[in-house]
PDB file of C-alpha atoms in Angstrom:
ATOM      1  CA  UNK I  86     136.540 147.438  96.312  1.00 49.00           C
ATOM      2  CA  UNK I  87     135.303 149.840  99.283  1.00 52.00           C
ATOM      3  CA  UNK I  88     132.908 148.334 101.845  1.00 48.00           C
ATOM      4  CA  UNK I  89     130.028 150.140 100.715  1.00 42.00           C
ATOM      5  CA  UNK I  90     130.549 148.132  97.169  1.00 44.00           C
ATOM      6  CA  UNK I  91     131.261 144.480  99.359  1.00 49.00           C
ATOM      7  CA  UNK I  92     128.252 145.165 100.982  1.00 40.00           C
ATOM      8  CA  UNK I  93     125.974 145.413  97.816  1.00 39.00           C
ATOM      9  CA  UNK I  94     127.505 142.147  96.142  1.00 42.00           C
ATOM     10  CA  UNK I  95     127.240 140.730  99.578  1.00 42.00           C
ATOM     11  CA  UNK I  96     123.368 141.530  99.506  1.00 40.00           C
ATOM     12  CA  UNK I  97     122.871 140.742  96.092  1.00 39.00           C
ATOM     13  CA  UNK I  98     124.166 137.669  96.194  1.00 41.00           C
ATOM     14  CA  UNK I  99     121.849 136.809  99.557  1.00 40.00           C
ATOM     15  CA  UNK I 100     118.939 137.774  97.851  1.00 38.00           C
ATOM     16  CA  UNK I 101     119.819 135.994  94.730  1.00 40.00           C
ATOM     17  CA  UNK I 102     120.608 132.742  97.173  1.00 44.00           C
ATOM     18  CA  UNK I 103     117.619 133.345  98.905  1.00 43.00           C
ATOM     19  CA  UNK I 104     115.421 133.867  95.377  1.00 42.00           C
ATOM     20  CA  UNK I 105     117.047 130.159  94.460  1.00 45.00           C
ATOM     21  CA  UNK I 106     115.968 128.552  97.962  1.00 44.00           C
ATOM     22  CA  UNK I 107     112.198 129.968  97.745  1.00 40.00           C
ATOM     23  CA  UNK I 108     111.918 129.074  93.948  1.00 44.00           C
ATOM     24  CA  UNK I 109     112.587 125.299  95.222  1.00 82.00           C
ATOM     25  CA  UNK I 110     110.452 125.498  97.976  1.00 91.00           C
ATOM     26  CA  UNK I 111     106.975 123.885  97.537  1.00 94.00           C
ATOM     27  CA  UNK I 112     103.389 123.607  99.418  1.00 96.00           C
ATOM     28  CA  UNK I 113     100.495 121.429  98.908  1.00 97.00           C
ATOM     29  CA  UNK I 114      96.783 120.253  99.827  1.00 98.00           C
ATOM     30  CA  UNK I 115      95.509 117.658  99.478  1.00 98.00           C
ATOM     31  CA  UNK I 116      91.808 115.754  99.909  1.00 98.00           C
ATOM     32  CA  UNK I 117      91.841 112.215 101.024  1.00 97.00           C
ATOM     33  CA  UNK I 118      89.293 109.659 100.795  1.00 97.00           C
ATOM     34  CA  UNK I 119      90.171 106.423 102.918  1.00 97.00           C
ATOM     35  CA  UNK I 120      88.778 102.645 102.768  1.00 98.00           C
ATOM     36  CA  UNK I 121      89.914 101.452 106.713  1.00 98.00           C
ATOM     37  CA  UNK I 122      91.973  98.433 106.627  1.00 98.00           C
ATOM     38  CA  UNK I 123      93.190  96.188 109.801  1.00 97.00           C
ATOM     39  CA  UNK I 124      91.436  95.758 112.772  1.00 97.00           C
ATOM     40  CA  UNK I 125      90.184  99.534 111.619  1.00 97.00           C
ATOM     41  CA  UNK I 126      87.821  98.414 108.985  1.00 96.00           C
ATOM     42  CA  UNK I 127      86.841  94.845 110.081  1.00 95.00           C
ATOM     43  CA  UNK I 128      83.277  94.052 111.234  1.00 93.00           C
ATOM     44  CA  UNK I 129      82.077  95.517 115.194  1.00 92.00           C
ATOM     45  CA  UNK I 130      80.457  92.546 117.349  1.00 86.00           C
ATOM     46  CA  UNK I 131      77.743  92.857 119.816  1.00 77.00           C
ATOM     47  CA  UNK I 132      79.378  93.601 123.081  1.00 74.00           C
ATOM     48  CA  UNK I 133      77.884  91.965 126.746  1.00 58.00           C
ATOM     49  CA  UNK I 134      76.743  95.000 127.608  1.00 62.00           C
ATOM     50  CA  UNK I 135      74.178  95.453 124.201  1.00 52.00           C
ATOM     51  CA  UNK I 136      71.675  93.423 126.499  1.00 49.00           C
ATOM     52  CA  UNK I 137      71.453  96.401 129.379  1.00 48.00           C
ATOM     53  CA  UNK I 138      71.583  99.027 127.045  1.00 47.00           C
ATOM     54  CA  UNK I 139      68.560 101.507 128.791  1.00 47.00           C
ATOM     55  CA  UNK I 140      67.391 104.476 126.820  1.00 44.00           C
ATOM     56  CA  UNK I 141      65.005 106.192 128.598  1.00 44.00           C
ATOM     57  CA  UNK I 142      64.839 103.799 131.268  1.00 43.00           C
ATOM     58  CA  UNK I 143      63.461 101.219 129.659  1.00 43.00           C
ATOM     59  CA  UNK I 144      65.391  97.626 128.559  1.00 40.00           C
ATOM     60  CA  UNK I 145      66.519  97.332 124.747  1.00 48.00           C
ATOM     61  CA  UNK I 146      67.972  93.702 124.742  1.00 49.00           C
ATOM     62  CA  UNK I 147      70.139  92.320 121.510  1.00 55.00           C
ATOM     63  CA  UNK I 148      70.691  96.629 120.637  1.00 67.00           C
ATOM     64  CA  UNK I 149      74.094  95.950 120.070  1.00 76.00           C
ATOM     65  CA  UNK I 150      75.270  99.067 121.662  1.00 83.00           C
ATOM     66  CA  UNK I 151      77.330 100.367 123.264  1.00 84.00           C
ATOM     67  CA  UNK I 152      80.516  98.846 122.118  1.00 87.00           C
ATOM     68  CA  UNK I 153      82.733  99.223 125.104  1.00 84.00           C
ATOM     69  CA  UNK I 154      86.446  98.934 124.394  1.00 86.00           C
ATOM     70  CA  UNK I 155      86.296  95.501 123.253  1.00 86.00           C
ATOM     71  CA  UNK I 156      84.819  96.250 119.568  1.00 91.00           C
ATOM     72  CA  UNK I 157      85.169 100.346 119.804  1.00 93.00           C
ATOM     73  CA  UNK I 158      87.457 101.541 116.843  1.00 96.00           C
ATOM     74  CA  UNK I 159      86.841  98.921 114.549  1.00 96.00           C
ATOM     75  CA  UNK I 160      84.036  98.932 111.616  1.00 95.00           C
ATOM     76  CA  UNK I 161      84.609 102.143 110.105  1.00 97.00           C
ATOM     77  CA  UNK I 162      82.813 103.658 107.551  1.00 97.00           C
ATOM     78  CA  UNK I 163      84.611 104.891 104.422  1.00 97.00           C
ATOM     79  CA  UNK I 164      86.274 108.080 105.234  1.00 97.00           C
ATOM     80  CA  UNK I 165      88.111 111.860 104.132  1.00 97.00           C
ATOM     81  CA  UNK I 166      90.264 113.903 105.293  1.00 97.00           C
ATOM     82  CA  UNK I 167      92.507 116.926 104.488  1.00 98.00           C
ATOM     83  CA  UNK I 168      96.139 117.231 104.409  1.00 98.00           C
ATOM     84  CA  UNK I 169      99.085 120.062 104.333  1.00 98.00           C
ATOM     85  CA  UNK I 170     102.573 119.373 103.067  1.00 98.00           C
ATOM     86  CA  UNK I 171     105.876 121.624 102.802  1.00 97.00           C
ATOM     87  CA  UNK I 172     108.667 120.217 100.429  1.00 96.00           C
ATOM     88  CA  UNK I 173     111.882 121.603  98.839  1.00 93.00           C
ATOM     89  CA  UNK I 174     112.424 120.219  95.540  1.00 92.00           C
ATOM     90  CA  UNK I 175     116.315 118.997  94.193  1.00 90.00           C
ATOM     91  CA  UNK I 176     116.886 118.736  90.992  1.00 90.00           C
ATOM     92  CA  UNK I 177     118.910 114.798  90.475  1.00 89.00           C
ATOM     93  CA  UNK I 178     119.645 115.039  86.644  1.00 87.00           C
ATOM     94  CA  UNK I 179     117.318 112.524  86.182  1.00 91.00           C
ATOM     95  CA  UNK I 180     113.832 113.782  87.637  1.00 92.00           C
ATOM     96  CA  UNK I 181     113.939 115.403  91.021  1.00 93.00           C
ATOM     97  CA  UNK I 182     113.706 114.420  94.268  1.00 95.00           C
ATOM     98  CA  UNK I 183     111.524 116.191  97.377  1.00 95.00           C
ATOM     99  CA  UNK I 184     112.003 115.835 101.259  1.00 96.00           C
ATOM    100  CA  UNK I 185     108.650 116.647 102.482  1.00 97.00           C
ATOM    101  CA  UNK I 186     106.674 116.992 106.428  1.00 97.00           C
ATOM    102  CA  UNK I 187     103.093 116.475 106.420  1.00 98.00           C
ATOM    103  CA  UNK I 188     100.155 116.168 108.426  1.00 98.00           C
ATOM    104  CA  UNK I 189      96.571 115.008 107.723  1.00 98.00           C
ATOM    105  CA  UNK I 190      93.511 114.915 109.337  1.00 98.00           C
ATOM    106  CA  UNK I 191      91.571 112.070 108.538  1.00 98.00           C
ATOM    107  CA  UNK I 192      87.836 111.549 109.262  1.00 98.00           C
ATOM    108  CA  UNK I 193      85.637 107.956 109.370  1.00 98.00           C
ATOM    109  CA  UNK I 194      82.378 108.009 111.129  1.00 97.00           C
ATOM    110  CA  UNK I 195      81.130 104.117 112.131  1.00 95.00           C
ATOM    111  CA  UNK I 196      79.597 101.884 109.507  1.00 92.00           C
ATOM    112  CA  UNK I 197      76.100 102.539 108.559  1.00 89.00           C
ATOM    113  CA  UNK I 198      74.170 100.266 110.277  1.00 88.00           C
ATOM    114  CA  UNK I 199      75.468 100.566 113.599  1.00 91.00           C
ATOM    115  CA  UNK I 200      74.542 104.034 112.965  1.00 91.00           C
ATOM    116  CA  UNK I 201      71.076 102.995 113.375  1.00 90.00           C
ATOM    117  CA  UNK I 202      71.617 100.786 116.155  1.00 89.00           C
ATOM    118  CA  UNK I 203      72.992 104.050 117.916  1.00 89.00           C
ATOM    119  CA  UNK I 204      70.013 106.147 116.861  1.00 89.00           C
ATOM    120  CA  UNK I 205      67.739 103.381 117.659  1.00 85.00           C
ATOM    121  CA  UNK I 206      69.278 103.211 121.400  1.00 82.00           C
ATOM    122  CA  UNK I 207      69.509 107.154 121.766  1.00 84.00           C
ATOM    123  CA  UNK I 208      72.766 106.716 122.287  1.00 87.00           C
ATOM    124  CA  UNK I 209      75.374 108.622 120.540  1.00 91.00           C
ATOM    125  CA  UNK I 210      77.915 106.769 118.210  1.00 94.00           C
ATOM    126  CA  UNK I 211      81.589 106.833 118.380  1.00 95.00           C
ATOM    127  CA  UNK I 212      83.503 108.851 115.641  1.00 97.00           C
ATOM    128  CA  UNK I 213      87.362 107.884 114.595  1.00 98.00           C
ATOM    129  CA  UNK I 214      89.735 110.841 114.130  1.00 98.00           C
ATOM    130  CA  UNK I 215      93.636 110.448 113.166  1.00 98.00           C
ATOM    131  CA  UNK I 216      96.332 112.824 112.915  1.00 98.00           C
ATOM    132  CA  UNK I 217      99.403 111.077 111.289  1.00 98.00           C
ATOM    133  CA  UNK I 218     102.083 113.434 110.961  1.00 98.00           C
ATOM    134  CA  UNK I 219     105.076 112.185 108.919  1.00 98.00           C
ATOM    135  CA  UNK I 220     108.655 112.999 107.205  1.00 97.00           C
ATOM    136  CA  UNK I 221     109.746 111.366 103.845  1.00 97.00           C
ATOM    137  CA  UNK I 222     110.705 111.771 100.657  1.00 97.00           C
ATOM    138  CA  UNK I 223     109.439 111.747  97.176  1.00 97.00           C
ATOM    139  CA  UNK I 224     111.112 111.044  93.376  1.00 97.00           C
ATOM    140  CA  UNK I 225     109.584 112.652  90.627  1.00 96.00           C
ATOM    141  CA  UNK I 226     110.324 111.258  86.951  1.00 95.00           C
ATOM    142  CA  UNK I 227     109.885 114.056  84.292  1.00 88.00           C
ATOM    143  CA  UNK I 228     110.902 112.121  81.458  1.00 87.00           C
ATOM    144  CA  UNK I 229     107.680 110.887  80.667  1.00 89.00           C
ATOM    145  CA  UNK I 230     106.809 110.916  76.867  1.00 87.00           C
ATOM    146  CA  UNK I 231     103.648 112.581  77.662  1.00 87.00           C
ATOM    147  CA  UNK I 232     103.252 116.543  77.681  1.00 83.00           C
ATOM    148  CA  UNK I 233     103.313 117.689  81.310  1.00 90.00           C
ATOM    149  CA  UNK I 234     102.766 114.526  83.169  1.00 95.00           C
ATOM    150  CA  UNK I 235     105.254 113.156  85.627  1.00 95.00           C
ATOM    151  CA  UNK I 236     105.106 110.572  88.015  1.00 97.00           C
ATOM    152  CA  UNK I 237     106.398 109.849  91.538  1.00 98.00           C
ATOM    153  CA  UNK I 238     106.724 107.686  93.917  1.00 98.00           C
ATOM    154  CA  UNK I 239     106.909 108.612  98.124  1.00 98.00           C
ATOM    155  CA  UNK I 240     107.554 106.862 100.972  1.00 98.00           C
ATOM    156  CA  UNK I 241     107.524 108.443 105.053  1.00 97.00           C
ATOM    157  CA  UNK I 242     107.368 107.752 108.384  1.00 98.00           C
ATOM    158  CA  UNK I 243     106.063 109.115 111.441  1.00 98.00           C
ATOM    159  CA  UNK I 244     103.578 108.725 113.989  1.00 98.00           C
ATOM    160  CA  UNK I 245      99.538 108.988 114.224  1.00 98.00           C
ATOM    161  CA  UNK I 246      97.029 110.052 116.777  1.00 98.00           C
ATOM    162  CA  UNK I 247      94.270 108.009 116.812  1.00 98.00           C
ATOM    163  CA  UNK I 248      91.096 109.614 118.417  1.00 98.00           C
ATOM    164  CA  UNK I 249      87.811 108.270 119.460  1.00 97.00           C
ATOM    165  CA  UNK I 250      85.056 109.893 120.917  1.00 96.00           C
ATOM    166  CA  UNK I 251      82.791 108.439 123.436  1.00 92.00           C
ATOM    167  CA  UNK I 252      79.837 106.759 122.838  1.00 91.00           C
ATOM    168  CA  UNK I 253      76.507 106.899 125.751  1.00 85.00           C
ATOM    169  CA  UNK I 254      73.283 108.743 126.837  1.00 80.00           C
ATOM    170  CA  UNK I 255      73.127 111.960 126.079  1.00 70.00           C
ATOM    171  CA  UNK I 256      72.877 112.602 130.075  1.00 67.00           C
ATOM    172  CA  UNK I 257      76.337 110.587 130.751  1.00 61.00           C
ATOM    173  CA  UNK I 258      75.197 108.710 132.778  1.00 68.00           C
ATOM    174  CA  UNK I 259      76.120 105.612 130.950  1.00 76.00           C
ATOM    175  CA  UNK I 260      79.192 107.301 129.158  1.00 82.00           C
ATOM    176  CA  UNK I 261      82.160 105.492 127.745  1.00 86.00           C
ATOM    177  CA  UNK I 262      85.063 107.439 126.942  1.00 90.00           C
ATOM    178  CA  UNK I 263      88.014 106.243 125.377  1.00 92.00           C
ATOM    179  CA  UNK I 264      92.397 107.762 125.839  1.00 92.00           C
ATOM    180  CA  UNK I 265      93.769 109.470 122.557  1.00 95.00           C
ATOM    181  CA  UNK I 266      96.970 108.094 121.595  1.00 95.00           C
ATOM    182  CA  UNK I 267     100.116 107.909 119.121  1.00 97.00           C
ATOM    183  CA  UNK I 268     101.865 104.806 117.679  1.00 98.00           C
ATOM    184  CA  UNK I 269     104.350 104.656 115.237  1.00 98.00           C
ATOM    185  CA  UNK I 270     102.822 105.377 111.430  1.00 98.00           C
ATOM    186  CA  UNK I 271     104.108 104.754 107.502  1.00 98.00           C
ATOM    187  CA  UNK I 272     103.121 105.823 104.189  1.00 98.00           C
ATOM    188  CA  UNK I 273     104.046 104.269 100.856  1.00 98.00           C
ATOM    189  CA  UNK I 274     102.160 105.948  97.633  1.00 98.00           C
ATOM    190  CA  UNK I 275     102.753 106.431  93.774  1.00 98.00           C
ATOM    191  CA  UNK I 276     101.211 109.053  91.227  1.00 98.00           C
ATOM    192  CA  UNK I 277     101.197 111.380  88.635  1.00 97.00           C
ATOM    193  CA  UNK I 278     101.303 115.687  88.412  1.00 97.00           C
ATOM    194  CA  UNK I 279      99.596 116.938  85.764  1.00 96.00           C
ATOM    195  CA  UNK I 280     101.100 120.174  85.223  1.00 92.00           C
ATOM    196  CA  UNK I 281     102.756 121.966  88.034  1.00 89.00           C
ATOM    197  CA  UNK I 282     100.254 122.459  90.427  1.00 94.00           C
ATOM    198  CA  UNK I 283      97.679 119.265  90.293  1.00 97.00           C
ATOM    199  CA  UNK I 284      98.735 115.458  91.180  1.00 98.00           C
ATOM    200  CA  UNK I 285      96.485 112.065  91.601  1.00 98.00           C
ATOM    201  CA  UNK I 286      97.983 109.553  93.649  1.00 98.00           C
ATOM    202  CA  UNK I 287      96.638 105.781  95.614  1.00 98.00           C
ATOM    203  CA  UNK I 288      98.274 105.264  98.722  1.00 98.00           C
ATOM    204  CA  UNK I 289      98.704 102.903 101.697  1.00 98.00           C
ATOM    205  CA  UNK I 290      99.050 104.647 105.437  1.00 98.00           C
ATOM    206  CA  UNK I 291      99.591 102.068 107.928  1.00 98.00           C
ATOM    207  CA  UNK I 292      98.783 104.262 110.980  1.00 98.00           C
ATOM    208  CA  UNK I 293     100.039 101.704 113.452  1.00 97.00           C
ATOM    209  CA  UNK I 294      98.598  99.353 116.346  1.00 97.00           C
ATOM    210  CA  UNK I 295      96.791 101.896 119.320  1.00 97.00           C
ATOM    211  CA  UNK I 296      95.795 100.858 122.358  1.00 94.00           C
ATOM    212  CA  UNK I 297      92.284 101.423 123.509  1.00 92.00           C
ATOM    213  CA  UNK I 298      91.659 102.963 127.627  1.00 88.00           C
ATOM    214  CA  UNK I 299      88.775 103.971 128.879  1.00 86.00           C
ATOM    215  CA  UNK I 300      89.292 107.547 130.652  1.00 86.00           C
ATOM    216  CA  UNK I 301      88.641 107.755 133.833  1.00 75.00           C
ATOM    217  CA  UNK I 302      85.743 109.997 133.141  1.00 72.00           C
ATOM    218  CA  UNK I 303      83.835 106.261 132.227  1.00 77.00           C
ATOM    219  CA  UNK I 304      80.694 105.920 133.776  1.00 67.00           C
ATOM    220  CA  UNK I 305      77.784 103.614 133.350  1.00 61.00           C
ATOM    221  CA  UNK I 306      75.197 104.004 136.399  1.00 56.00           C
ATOM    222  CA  UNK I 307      72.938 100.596 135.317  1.00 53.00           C
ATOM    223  CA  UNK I 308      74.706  98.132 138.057  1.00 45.00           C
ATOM    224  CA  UNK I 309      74.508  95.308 136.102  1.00 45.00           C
ATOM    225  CA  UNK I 310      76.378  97.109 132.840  1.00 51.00           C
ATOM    226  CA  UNK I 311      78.926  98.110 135.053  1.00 53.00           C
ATOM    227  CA  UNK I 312      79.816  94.695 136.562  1.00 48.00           C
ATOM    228  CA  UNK I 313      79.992  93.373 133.021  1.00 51.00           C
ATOM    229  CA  UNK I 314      82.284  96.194 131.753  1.00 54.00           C
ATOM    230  CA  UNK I 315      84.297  96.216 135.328  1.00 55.00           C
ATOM    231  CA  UNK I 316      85.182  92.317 133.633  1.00 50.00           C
ATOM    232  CA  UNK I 317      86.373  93.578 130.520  1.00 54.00           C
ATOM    233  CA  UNK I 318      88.456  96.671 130.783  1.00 57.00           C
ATOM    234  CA  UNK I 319      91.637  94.989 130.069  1.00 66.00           C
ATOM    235  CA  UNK I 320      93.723  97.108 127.379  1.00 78.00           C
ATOM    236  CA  UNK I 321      92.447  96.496 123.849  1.00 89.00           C
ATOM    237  CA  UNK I 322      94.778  97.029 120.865  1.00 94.00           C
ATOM    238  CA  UNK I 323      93.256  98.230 117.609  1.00 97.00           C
ATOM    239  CA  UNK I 324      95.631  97.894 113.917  1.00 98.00           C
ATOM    240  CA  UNK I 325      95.143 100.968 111.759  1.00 98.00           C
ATOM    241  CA  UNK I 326      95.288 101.295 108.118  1.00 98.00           C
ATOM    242  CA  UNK I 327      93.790 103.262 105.334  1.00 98.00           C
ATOM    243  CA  UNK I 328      93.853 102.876 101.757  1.00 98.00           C
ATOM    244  CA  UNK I 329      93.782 106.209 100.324  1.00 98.00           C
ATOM    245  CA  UNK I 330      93.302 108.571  97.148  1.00 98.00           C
ATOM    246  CA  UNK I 331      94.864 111.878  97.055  1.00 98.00           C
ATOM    247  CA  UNK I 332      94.328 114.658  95.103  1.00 98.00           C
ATOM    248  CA  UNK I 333      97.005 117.397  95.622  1.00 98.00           C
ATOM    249  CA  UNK I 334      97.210 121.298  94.597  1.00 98.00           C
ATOM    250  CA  UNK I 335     100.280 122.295  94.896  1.00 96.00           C
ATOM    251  CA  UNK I 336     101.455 126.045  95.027  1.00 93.00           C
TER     252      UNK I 336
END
């Protein structure tokens, strides 16, 4: 065999390895609906500084608002969120099994009726972002006695970026801000594909315990607000969970 012949076996059997690799390779979307859990979902109280909340100068005792770091990222509203995922799929024998990374980006405004409280204030309400980013693996059973159903179970690891935004007058002068940060974050979910390219699956993310700062671009100009918030700006820690369902299209 001459070496223009080795070469073309050589390339044929590349592109024939590389044809295998990208037949196994798999991406997905997905769109997430949440109910918080933890500290996350639990009910907001009326901080110390509700009674010196001032919109437009004038005193709005028992508000409620703002929340300050002491009740901030709790009583969230349920929430969505989209998610990408890249996989490569290994065939076991028995089902198949899928090493995956993915990232979400999750969405929860605050409940309802602080809402109101907000808008009654004119202040602005806080709204809860987070990012978890994980690496797992799933097992997919194709032995089901139904026609193109399979089910699967997943479990991953990883970390989540829990966001907050601030929460004040519109002017900033009384504006509380509040640190992004990661902690360590799971996932544990089961589900069904029907087909190739559609699956429905309930999940639990526990997206770890964040602290909560104020940034140092906190202000609150009413002297009396300030004293009270100078007294509480010890760390806060916030637990953060979300049961979810996901709906995946996978390609």
């Amino acid at each position: 065999m001459n070496k223009t012949s080795r070469l073309l076996v050589l390339t044929v059997l590349f592109a024939t390895l590389c044809g295998g690799v990208h037949a196994q390779l798999r991406q997905s979307v997905f769109l997430n609906g949440n109910i918080p859990t933890g500290d996350f979902g639990t009910s907001a109280s009326a901080t110390d500084l509700s009674a010196y909340a001032t919109p437009l100068g004038v005193a709005y005792p028992g508000s409620g608002v703002p929340l300050s770091n002491t009740q901030v990222g709790k009583d969230a509203s349920v929430g969505f969120g989209v998610g990408y995922r890249v996989s490569y799929r290994f065939d076991v024998g028995v089902g198949e099994v899928a090493p995956f990374g993915n990232i979400d980006f999750l969405w929860n405004t605050i409940d309802g009726s602080w809402r109101d409280k907000y808008d009654d204030a004119y202040y602005s309400a806080p709204t809860y972002f987070n990012i978890p980013l994980l690496g797992g693996v799933t097992y997919i059973y194709d032995e089901l006695p139904w026609r193109d159903i399979s089910a699967y179970g997943e479990f991953g690891v990883g970390t989540d970026l829990f966001i907050i935004t601030s929460e004040g007058k519109g002017d900033g002068n009384e504006r509380f801000g509040y640190k992004a940060n990661f902690a360590f974050a799971w996932m544990l979910g089961a589900g069904a594909y029907f087909g190739q390219h559609f699956s429905a699956g309930l999940y639990y993310y526990g997206m770890g315990k964040h602290p909560v700062d104020y940034t140092s671009g906190t202000r609150d100009d009413n002297a009396v607000a300030r004293a009270q918030a100078a007294a509480q700006t010890s760390r806060q820690q916030r637990s953060v969970g979300s049961v979810m369902l996901r709906l995946g299209f996978h390609f």
